[in-house]
Short mmCIF file of C-alpha atoms and ligand atoms in Angstrom, two decimals:
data_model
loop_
_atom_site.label_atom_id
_atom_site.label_comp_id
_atom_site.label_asym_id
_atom_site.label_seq_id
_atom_site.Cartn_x
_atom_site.Cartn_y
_atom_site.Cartn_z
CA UNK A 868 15.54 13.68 -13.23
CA UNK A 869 16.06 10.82 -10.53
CA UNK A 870 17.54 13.01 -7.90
CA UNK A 871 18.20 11.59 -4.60
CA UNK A 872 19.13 13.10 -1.16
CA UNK A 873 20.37 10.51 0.85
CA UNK A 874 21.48 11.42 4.39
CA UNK A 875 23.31 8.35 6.59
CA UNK A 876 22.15 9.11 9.88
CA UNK A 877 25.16 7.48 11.59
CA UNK A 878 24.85 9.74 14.80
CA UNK A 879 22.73 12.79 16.00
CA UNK A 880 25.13 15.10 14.56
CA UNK A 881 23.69 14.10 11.27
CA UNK A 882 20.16 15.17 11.88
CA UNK A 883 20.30 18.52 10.38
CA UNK A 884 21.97 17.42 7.40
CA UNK A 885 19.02 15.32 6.60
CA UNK A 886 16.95 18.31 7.64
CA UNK A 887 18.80 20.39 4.56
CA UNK A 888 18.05 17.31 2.68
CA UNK A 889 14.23 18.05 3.13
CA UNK A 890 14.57 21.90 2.53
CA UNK A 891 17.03 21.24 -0.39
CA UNK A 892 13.81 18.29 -2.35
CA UNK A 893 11.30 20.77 -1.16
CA UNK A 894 12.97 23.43 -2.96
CA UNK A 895 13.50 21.58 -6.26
CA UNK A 896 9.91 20.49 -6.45
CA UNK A 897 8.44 24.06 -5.74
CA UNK A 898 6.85 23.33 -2.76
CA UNK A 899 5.77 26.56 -0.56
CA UNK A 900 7.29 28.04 2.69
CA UNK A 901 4.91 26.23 4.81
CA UNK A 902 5.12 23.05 3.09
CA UNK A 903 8.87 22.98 3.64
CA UNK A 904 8.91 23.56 7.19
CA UNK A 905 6.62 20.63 7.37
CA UNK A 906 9.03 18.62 5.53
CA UNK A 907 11.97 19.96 7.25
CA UNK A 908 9.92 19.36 10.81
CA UNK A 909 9.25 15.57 9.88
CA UNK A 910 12.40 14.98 8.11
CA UNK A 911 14.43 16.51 11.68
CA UNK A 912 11.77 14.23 13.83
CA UNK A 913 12.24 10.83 11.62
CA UNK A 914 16.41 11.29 11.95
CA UNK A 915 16.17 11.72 15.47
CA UNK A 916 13.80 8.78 16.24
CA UNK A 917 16.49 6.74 14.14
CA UNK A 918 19.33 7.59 16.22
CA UNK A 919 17.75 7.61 19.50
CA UNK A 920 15.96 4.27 18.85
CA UNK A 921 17.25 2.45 16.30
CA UNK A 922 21.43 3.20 16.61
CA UNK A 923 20.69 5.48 13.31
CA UNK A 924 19.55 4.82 9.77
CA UNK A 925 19.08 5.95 6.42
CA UNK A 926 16.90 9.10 5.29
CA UNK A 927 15.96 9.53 1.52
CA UNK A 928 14.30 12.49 -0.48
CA UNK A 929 12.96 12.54 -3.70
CA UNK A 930 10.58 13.20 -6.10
CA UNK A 931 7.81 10.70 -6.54
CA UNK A 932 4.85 11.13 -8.97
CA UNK A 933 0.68 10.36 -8.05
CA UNK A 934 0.81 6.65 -9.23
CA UNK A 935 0.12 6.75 -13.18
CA UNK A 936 -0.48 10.38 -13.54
CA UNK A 937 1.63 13.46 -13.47
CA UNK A 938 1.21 15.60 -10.14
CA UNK A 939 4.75 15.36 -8.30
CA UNK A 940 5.06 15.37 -4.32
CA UNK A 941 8.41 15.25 -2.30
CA UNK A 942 9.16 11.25 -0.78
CA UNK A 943 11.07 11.16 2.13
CA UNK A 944 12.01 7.75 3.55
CA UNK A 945 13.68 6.83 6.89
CA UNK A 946 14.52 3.62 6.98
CA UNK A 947 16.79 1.52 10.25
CA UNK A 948 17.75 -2.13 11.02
CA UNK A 949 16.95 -1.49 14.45
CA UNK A 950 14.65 -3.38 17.10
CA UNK A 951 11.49 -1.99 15.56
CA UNK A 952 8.09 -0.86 16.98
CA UNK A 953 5.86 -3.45 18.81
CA UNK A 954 2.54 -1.31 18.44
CA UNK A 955 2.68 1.14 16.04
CA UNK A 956 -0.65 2.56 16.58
CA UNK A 957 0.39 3.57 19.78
CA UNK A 958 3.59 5.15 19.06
CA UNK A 959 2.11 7.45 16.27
CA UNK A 960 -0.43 8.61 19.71
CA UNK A 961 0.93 12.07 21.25
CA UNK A 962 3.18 11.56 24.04
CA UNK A 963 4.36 8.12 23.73
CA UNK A 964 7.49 7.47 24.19
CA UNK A 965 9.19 4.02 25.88
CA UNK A 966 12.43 3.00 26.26
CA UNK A 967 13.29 0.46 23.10
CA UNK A 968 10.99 2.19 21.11
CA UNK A 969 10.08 5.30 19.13
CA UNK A 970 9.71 8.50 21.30
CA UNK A 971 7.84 11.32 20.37
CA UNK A 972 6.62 13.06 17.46
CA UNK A 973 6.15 10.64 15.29
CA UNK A 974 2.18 12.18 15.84
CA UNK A 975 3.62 15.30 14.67
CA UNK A 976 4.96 13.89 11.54
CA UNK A 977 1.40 12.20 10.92
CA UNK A 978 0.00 15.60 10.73
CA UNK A 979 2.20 17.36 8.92
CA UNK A 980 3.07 15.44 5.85
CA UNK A 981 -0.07 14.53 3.10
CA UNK A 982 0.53 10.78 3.21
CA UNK A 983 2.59 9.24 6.11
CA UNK A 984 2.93 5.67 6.94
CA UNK A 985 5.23 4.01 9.44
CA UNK A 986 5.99 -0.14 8.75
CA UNK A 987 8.01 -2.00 11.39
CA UNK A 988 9.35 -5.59 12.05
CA UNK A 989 9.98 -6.27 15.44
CA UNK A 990 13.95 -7.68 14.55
CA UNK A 991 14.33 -6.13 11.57
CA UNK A 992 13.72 -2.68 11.99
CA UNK A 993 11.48 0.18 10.67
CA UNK A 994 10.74 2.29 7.51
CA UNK A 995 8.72 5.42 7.70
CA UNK A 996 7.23 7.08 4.40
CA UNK A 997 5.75 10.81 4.20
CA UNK A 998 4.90 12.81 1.15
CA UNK A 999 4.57 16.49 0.84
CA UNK A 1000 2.47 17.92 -2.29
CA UNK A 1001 1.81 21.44 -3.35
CA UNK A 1002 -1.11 22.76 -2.19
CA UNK A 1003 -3.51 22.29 -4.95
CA UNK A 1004 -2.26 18.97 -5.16
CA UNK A 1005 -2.41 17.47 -1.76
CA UNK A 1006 -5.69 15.34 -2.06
CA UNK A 1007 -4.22 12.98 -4.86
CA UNK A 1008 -1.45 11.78 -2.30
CA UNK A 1009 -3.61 11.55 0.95
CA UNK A 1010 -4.10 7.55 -0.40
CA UNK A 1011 -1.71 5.01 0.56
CA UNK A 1012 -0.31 4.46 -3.26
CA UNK A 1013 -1.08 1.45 -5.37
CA UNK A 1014 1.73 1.68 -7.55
CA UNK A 1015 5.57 3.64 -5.96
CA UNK A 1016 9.03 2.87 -5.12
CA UNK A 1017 12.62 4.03 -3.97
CA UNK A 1018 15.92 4.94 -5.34
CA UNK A 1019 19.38 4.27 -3.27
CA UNK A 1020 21.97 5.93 -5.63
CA UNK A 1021 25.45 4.15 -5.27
CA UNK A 1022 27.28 5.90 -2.42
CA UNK A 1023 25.27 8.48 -1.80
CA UNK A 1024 25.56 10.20 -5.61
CA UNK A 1025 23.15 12.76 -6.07
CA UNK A 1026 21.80 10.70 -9.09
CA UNK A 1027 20.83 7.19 -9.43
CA UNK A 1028 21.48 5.47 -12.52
CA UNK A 1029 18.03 3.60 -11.92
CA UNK A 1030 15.03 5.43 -13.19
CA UNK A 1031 11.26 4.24 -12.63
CA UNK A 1032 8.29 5.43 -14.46
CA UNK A 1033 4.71 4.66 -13.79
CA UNK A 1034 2.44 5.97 -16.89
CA UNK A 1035 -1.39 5.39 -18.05
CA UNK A 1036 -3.09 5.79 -21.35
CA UNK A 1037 -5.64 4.52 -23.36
CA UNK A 1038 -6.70 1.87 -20.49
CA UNK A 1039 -3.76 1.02 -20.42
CA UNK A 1040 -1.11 1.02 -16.89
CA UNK A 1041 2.65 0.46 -17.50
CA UNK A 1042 5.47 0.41 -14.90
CA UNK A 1043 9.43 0.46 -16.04
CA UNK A 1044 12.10 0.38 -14.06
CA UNK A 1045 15.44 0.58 -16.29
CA UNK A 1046 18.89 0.57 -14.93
CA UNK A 1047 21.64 1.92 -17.14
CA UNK A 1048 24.60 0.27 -17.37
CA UNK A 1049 27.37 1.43 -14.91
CA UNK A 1050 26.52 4.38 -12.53
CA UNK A 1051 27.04 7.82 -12.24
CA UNK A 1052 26.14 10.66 -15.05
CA UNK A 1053 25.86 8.18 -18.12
CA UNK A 1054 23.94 5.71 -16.58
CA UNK A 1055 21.43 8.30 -15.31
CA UNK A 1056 20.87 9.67 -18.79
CA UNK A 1057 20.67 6.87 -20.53
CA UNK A 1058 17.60 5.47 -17.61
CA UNK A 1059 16.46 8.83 -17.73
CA UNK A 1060 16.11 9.30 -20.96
CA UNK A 1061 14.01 5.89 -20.89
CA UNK A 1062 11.58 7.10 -18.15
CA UNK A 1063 10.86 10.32 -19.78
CA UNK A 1064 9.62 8.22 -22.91
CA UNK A 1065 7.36 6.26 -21.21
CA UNK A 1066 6.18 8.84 -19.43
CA UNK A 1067 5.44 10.71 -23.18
CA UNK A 1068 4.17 7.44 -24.51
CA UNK A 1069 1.47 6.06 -21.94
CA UNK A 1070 -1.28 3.76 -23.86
CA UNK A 1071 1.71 1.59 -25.66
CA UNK A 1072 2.43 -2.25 -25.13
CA UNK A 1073 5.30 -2.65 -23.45
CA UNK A 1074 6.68 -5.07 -26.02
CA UNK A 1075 6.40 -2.46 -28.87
CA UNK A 1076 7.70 0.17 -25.82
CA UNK A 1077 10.75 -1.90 -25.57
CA UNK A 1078 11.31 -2.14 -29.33
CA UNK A 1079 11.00 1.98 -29.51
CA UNK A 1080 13.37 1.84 -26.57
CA UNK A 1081 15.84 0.07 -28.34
CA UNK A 1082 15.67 2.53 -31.02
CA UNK A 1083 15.83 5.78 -28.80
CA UNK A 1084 18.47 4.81 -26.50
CA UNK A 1085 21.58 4.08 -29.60
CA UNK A 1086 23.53 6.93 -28.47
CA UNK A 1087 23.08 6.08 -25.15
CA UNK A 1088 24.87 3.35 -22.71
CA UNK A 1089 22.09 1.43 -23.03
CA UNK A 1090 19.73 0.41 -19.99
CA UNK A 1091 18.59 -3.26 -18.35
CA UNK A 1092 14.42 -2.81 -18.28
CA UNK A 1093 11.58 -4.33 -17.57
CA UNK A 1094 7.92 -3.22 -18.28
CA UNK A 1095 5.21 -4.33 -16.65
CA UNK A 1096 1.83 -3.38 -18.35
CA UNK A 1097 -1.55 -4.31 -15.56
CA UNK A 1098 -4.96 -3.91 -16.77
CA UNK A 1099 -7.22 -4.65 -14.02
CA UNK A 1100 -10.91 -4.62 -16.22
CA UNK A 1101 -9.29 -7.97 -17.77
CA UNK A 1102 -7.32 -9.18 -15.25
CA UNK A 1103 -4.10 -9.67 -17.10
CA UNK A 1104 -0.67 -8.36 -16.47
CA UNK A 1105 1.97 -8.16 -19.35
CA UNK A 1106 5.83 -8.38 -18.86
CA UNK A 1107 8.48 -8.11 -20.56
CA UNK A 1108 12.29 -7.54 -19.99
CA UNK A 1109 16.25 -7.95 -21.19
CA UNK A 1110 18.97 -7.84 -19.27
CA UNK A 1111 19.22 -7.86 -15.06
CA UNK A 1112 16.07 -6.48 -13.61
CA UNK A 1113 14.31 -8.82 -10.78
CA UNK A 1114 10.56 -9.03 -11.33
CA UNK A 1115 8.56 -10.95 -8.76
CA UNK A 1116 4.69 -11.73 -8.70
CA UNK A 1117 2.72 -12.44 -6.30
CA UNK A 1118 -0.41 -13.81 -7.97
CA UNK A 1119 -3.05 -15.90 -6.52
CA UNK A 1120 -1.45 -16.81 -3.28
CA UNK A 1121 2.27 -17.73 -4.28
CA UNK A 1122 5.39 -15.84 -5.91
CA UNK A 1123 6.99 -16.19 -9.41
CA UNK A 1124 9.61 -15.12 -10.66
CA UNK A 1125 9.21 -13.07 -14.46
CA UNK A 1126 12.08 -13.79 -16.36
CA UNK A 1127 13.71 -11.06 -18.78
CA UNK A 1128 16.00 -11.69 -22.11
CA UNK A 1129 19.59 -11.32 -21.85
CA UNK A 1130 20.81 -8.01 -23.56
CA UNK A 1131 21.04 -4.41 -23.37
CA UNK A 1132 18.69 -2.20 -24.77
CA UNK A 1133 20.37 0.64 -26.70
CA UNK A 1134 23.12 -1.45 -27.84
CA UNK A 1135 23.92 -4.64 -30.51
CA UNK A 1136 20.50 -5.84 -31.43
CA UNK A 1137 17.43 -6.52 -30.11
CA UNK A 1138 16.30 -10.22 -30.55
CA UNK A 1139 11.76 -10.25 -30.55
CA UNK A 1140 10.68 -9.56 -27.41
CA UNK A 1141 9.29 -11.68 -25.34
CA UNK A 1142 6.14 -11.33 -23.61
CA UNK A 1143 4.72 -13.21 -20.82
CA UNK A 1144 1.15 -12.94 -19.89
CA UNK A 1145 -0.37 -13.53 -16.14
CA UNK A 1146 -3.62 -13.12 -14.38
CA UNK A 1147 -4.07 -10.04 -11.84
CA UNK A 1148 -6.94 -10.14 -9.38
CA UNK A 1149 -6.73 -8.39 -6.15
CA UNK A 1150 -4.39 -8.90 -3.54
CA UNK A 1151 -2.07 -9.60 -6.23
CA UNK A 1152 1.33 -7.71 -6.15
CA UNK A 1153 4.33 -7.17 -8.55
CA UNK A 1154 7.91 -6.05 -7.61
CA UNK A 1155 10.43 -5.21 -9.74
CA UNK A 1156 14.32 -4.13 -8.56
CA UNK A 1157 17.69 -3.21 -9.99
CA UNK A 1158 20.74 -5.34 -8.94
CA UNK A 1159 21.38 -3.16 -6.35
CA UNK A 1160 19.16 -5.53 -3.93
CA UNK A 1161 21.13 -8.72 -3.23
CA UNK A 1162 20.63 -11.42 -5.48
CA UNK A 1163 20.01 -13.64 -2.40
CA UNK A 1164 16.51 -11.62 -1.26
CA UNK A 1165 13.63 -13.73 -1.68
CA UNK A 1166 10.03 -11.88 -1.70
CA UNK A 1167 8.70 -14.30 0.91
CA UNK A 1168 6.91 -12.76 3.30
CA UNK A 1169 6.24 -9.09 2.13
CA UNK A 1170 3.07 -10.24 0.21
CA UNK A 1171 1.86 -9.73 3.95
CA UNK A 1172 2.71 -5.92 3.00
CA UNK A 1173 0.44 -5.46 0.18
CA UNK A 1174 -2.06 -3.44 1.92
CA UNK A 1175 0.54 -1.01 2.58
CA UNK A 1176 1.46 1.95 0.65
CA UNK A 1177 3.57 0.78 -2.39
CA UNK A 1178 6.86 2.63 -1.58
CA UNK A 1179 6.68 1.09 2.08
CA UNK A 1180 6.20 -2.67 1.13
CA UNK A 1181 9.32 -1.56 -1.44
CA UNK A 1182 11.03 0.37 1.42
CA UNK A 1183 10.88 -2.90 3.55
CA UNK A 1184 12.36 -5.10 0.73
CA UNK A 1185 15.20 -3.23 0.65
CA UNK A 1186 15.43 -2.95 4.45
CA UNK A 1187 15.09 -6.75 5.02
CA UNK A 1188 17.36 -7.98 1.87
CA UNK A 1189 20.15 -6.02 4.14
CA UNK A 1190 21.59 -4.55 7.08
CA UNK A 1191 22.85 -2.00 8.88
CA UNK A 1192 26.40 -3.35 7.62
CA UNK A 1193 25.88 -3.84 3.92
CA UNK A 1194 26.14 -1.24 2.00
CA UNK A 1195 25.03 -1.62 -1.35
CA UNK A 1196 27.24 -2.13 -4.05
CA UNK A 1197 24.95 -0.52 -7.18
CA UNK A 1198 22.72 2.18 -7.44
CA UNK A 1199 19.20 0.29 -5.79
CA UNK A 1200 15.65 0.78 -7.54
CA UNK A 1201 12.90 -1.01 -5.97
CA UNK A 1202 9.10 -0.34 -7.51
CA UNK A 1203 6.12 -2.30 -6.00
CA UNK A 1204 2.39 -2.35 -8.36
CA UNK A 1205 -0.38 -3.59 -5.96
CA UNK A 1206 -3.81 -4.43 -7.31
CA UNK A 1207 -5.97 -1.29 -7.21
CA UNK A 1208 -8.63 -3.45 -5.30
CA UNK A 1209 -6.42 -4.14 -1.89
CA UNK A 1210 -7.01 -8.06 -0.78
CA UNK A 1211 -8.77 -6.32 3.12
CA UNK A 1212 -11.25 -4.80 0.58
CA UNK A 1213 -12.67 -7.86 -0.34
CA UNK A 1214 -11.79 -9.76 -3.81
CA UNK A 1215 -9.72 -12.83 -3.01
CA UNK A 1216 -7.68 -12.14 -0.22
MN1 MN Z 1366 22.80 -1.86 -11.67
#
């Protein structure tokens, strides 16, 4: 289910590998001839700008669903620590190119792909998120997202052992992100097998969701989780989690960390959830990540993101908890929830 096709974009030699990448996710998601070759063309264009620009970088494909619904669109996610883009409203104009910044065809990817944001950091480098839908489907992703994220599988494994799931039902708007225990082919079932059953079971609390979890995942691994439940008519969020998932909040102007039970859930027993309940107004933002982002990352700062599509503010965690030189030593989830209300759209900013 959580396919990934990561492409390190060391040198230029590398661009049409990420290239296949596209064609390859395009492929698996049953997009059309046309709507590959627009992949392919952006993916091709967002390698080369890396390498030409930026010393290289990081290109991702994968699935990613409409935020709380079902329609599925192809990700892809270029990502560099290099010197970043001054003005980016300029570079995504035809023609633009400067030394020390991005060149060309960046315009070109604009058009092409449904949704397509670029987010840069003058020092810290770029990330660059398009998504291609099937036809019918286009208009649900031409929105920056309000709720999205990222997978990094562990040394470029086809699979992550992280799984993310963004459901609605009855009212009701849940977020997991679950992280089975190890890597590789157990851990991704196990996570997997957690996603697809909140994706079956939208409308449910997340402490009774964990509790069912528990029960479905015995034969399993087991999984670290958190669930995140936000309903914005009352203007509460409800968390809960066991075992090593960050969860951050950004609520009224300053972060918190959520704090999760120690356990695993699949495995032993499961001591009572419990639940902690927060106020969410607009501009307010969670983010929850696997241990694959260093334990050292603080949130500061990207609340300045949350106007942003939801996999680029979690694109540029990831980017800016690292560098070029660290590689990750887990499989790496990151899922960002944004009020649906963004704070330039009035509420309390
Ligand atoms: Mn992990």
């Amino acid at each position: 289910m959580t396919r990934v096709w990561e492409v390190s974009v060391t040198d230029s030699t590398l661009v049409p590998d990420a290239a296949r990448a596209a064609a390859e996710a395009a492929r698996s998601l049953g997009l059309d001839g046309a709507r590959t070759d627009a992949a392919v063309l952006t993916a091709s264009e967002l390698a080369t700008n890396m390498c030409k620009y930026a010393g290289g970088g990081r290109f991702v494909a994968e699935e990613a669903r409409e935020p709380w619904g079902s329609a599925r669109a192809l990700q892809m996610l270029a990502l560099d620590h290099g010197p970043g883009i001054r003005d980016v409203p300029a570079a995504l104009r035809d023609g633009f190119s400067t030394a020390g910044s991005l060149g060309t065809g960046l315009g070109a990817c604009a058009r092409a792909a449904d949704f397509f944001e670029l987010q840069s950091s003058p020092g810290r480098g770029t990330v660059a998120v398009a998504r291609f839908a099937r036809p019918a489907e286009r208009a649900l992703f031409e929105a920056p997202a309000v709720a999205g994220g990222l997978h990094i599988p562990l040394g470029g494994y086809p699979r992550s052992g992280d799984a993310l799931a963004f459901r609605s039902g009855a009212g009701r708007r849940t977020v997991m992100l679950a992280d089975g225990l190890g890597h590789g082919e157990p851990a991704a079932e196990a996570s997997d097998l957690a996603a697809r059953f909140v994706l079956d079971n939208g409308g449910t609390a997340p402490e009774v969701l964990l509790r069912r979890l528990h029960e479905e995942l015995r034969r399993t691994r087991g999984i670290a989780v958190a669930l995140a439940e936000v309903d914005e008519s009352r203007h509460r969020l409800t968390f809960c989690g066991v075992g090593n998932i960050g969860a951050r909040l950004y609520r009224g102007g300053r972060w918190e960390t959520l704090l999760s039970q120690p356990g695993i859930v699949g495995a032993f027993s499961l001591r009572t959830p419990v639940t902690a309940r927060r106020e969410w107004w607009p501009g307010d933002m969670l983010v929850l990540h696997s241990d694959g982002l260093p334990s050292r990352w603080r949130p500061e700062g990207i609340e300045r993101l949350r106007d942003h599509d939801a996999a680029v503010v979690a694109a540029a965690a990831f980017r800016d908890s690292g560098s070029a030189a660290r590689t990750p030593r887990d499989d790496t989830c990151v899922a960002v929830v944004t009020h649906t209300v963004r704070s330039g759209q009035g509420g309390e900013a």
